Short mmCIF file of C-alpha atoms in Angstrom, two decimals:
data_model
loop_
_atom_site.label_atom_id
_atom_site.label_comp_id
_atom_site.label_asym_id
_atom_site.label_seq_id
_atom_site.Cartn_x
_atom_site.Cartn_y
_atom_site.Cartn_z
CA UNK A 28 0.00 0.00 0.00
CA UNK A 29 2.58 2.43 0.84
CA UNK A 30 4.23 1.86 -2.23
CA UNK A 31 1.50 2.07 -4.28
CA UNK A 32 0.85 5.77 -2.64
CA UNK A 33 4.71 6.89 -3.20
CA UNK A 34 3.81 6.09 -7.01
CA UNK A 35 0.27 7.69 -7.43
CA UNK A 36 2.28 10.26 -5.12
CA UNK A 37 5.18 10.46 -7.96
CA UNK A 38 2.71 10.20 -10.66
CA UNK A 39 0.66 13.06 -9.61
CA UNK A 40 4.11 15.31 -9.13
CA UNK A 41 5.04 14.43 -13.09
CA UNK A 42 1.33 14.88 -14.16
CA UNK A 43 1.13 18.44 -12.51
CA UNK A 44 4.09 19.58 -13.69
CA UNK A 45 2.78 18.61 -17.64
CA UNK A 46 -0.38 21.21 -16.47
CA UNK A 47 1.57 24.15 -15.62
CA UNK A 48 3.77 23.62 -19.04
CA UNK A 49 0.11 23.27 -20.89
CA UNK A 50 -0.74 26.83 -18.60
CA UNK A 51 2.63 28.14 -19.63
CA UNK A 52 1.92 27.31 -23.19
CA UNK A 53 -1.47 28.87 -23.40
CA UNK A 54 -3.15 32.29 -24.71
CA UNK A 55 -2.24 35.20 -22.29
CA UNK A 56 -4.63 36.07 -19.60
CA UNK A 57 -4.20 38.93 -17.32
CA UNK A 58 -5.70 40.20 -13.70
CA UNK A 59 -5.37 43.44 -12.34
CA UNK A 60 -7.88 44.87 -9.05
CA UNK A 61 -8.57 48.31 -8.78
CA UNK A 62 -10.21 50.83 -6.13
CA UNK A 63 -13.51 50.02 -7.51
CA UNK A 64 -13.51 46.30 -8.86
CA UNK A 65 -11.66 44.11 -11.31
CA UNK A 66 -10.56 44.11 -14.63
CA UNK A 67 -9.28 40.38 -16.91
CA UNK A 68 -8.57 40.60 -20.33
CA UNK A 69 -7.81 37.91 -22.21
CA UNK A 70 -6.02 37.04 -25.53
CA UNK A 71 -8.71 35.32 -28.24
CA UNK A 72 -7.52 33.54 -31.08
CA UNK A 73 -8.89 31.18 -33.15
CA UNK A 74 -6.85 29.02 -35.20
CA UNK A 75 -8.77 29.86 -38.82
CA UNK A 76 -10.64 32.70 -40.51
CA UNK A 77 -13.40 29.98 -41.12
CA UNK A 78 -14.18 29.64 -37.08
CA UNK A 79 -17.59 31.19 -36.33
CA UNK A 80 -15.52 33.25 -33.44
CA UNK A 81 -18.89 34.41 -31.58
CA UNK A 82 -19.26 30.66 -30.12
CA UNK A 83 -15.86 31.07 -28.83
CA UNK A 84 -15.08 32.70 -25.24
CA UNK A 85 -12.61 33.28 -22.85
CA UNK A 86 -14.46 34.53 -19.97
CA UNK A 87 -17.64 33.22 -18.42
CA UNK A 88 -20.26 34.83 -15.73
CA UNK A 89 -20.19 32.26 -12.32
CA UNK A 90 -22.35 34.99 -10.29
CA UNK A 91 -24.19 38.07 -10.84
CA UNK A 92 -20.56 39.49 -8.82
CA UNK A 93 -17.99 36.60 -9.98
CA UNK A 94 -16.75 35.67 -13.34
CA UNK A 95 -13.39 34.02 -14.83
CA UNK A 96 -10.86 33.55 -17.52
CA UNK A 97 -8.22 31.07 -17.86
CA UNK A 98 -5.22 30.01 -19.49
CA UNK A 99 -4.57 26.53 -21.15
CA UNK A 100 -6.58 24.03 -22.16
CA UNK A 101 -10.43 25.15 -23.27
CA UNK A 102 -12.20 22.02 -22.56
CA UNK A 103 -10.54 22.08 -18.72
CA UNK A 104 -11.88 25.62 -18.09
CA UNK A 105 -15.67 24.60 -19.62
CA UNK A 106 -15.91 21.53 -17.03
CA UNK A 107 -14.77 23.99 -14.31
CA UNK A 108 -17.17 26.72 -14.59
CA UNK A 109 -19.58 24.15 -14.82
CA UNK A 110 -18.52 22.73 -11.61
CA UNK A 111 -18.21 26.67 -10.03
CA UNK A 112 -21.65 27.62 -11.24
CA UNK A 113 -23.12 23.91 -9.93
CA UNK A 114 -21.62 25.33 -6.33
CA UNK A 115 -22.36 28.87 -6.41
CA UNK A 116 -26.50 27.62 -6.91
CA UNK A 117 -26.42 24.90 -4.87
CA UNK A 118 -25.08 27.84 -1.79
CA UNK A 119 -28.02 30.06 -3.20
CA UNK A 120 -30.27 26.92 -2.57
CA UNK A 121 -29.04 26.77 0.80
CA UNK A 122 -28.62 30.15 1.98
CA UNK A 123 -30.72 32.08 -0.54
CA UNK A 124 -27.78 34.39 -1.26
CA UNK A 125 -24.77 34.48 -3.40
CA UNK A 126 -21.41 32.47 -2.38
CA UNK A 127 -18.95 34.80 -1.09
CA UNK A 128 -15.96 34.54 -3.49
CA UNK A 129 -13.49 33.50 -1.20
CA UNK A 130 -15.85 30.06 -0.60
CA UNK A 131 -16.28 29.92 -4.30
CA UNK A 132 -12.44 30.10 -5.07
CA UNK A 133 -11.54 27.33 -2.26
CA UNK A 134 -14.37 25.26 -3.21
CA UNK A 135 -13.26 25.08 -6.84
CA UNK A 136 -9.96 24.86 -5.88
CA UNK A 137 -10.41 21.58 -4.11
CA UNK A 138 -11.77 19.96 -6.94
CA UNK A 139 -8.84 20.90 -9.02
CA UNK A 140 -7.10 19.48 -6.33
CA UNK A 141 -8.92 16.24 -5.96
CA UNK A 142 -8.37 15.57 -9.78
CA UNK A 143 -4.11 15.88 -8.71
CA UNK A 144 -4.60 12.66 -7.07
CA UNK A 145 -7.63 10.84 -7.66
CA UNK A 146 -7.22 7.55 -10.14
CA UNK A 147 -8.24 7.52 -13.72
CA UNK A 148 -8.34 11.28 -13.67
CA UNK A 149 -5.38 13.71 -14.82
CA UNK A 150 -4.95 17.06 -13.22
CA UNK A 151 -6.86 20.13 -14.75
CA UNK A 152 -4.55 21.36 -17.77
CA UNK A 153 -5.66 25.54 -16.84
CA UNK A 154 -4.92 28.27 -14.58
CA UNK A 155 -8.07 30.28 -13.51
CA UNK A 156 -8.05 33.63 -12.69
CA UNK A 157 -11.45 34.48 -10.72
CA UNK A 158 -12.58 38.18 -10.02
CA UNK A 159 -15.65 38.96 -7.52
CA UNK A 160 -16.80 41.79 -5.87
CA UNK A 161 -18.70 41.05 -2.05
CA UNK A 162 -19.41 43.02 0.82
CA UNK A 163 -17.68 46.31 -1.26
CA UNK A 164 -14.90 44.68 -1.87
CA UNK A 165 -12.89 43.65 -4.98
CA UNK A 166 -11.27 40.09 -5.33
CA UNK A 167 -9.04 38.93 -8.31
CA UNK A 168 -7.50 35.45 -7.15
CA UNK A 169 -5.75 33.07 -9.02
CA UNK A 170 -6.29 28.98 -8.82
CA UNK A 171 -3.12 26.24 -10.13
CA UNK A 172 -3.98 22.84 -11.46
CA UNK A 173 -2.17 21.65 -8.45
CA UNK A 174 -5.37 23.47 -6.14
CA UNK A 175 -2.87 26.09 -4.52
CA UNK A 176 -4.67 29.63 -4.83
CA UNK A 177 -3.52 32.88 -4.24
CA UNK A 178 -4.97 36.16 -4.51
CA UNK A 179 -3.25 39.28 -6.41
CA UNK A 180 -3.29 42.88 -6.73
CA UNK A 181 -2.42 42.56 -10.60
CA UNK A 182 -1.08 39.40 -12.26
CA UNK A 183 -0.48 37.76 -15.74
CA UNK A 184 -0.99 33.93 -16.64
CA UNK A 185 0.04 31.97 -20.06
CA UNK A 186 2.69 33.44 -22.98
CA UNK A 187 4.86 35.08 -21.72
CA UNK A 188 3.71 35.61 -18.51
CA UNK A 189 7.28 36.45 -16.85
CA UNK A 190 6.78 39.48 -18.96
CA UNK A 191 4.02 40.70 -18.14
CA UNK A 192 4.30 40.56 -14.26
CA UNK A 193 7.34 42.75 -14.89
CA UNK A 194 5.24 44.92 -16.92
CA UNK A 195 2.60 45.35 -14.12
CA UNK A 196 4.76 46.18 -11.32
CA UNK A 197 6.52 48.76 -13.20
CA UNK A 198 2.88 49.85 -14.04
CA UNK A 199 0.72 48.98 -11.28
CA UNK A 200 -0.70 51.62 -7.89
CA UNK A 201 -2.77 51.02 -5.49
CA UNK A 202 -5.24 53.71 -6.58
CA UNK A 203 -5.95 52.89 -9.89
CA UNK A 204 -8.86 53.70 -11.39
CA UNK A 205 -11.51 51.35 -13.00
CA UNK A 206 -10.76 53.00 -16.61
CA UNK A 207 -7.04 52.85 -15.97
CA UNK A 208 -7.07 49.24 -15.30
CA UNK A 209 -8.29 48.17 -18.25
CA UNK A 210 -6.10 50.30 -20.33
CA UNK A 211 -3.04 48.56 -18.40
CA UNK A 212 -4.96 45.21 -18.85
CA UNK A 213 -4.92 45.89 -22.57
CA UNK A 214 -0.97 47.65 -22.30
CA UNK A 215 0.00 44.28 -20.57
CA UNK A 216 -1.74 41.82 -23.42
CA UNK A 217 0.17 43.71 -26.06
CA UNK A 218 3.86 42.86 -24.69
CA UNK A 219 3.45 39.55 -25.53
CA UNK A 220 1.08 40.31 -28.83
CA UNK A 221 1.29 38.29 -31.94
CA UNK A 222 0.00 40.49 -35.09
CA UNK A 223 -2.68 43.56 -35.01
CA UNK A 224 -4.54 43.36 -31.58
CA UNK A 225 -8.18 44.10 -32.53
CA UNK A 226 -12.11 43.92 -30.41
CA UNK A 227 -12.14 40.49 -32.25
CA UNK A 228 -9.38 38.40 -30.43
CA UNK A 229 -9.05 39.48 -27.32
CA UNK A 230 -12.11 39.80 -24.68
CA UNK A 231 -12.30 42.31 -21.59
CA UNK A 232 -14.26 41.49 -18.36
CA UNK A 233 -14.96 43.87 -15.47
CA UNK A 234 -16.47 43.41 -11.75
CA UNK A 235 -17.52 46.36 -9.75
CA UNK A 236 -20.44 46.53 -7.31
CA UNK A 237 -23.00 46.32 -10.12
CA UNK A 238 -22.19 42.80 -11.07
CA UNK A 239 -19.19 41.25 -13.71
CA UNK A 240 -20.13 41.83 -17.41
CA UNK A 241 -18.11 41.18 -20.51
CA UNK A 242 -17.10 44.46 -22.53
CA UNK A 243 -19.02 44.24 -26.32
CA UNK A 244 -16.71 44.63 -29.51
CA UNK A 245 -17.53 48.35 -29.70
CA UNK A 246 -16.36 49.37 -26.50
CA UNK A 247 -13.19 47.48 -26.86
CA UNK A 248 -12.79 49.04 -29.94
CA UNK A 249 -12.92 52.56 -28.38
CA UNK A 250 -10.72 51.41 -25.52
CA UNK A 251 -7.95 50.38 -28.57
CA UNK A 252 -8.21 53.42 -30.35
CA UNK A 253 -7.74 55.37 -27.22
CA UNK A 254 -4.49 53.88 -26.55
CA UNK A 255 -3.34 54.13 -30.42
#
């Protein structure tokens, strides 16, 4: 028995270590919290011209106050929001009001964690980055496929991610403004950019105290013409 656990322990180590490469590997993601709430912008791109691109999405809604982005593997991130939104209602059932985000972020961290150990199951191949807004307060936190989770002022996740956490500390306050996080979100995307960065492959989310919505084309246009 105890060898058997020193492999599946072994195992696990190897297997984890294959997730953060796919992380490592994928589209950019970045985090950064404000005074106000929370801005993630993600890179979007789709491997042909012939992809319908409006059925494809970075960022998903968990709670009217809590939404996500990831980086790495697609069909990772779909089975995880399914398993955050799955929690979030089944607290509302319970309690008849929304999951705090720091329950959220813990609970869906412990799945990812289960899956790190669990037989006939591989770790999660994706790095989450989670921003919620409770009690007046913003949250961006980030969750590994090995279960740790952390939470950050600013971060960046994927391609050349090194790069853009220098980026952000050279760019990052404390009293940012909503408005100025997102033009640093979009600033921190384009150090790693491949090719003309336009409202149709890359996606902007923000969470303030009115909820967490996903910006439309035409104000990410007008947020990329601003900065040009």
């Amino acid at each position: 028995k105890q060898w058997y656990q020193r492999r599946v322990a072994i195992t696990a180590g190897v297997q984890i270590e294959y997730a953060i490469a796919a992380v490592a590997a994928g589209a950019p993601s970045i985090g950064i919290k404000s005074k106000t709430g929370v801005v993630l912008a993600a890179e979007k791109k789709t491997k042909s011209i012939l992809y319908d691109d409006t059925t494809i999405t970075k960022m998903e809604m968990i709670t009217k106050h809590c939404g996500m982005t990831y980086s790495g593997m697609g069909p990772d991130f779909r089975l995880l929001v399914r398993n955050a939104r799955k929690i979030a209602q089944q607290y509302f059932m319970k309690y008849n009001e929304e999951i705090p985000v720091s329950q959220l972020v813990q609970r869906v961290a412990n799945v990812m964690q289960e899956y790190t150990h669990s037989g006939g199951v591989r770790p999660f191949g994706v790095s989450l980055l989670v921003a919620g807004f409770d009690q007046e307060t913003p949250y961006l936190v980030q969750c590994d496929p090995s279960g740790a989770y952390f939470a950050w002022k600013a971060t960046a996740m994927g391609k050349n991610h090194v790069n853009g956490k220098t980026f952000l500390e050279k760019r990052y306050n404390a009293d940012l403004e909503l408005e100025d996080a997102v033009h640093t979100a979009i600033l921190t995307l384009k150090e790693g950019f491949e090719g003309q960065m336009t409202e149709d492959n890359i996606e902007i989310g923000i969470c303030t105290g009115d909820g967490f919505r996903k910006l439309n084309r035409t104000e990410i246009k007008d947020y990329l013409a601003a900065l040009n």
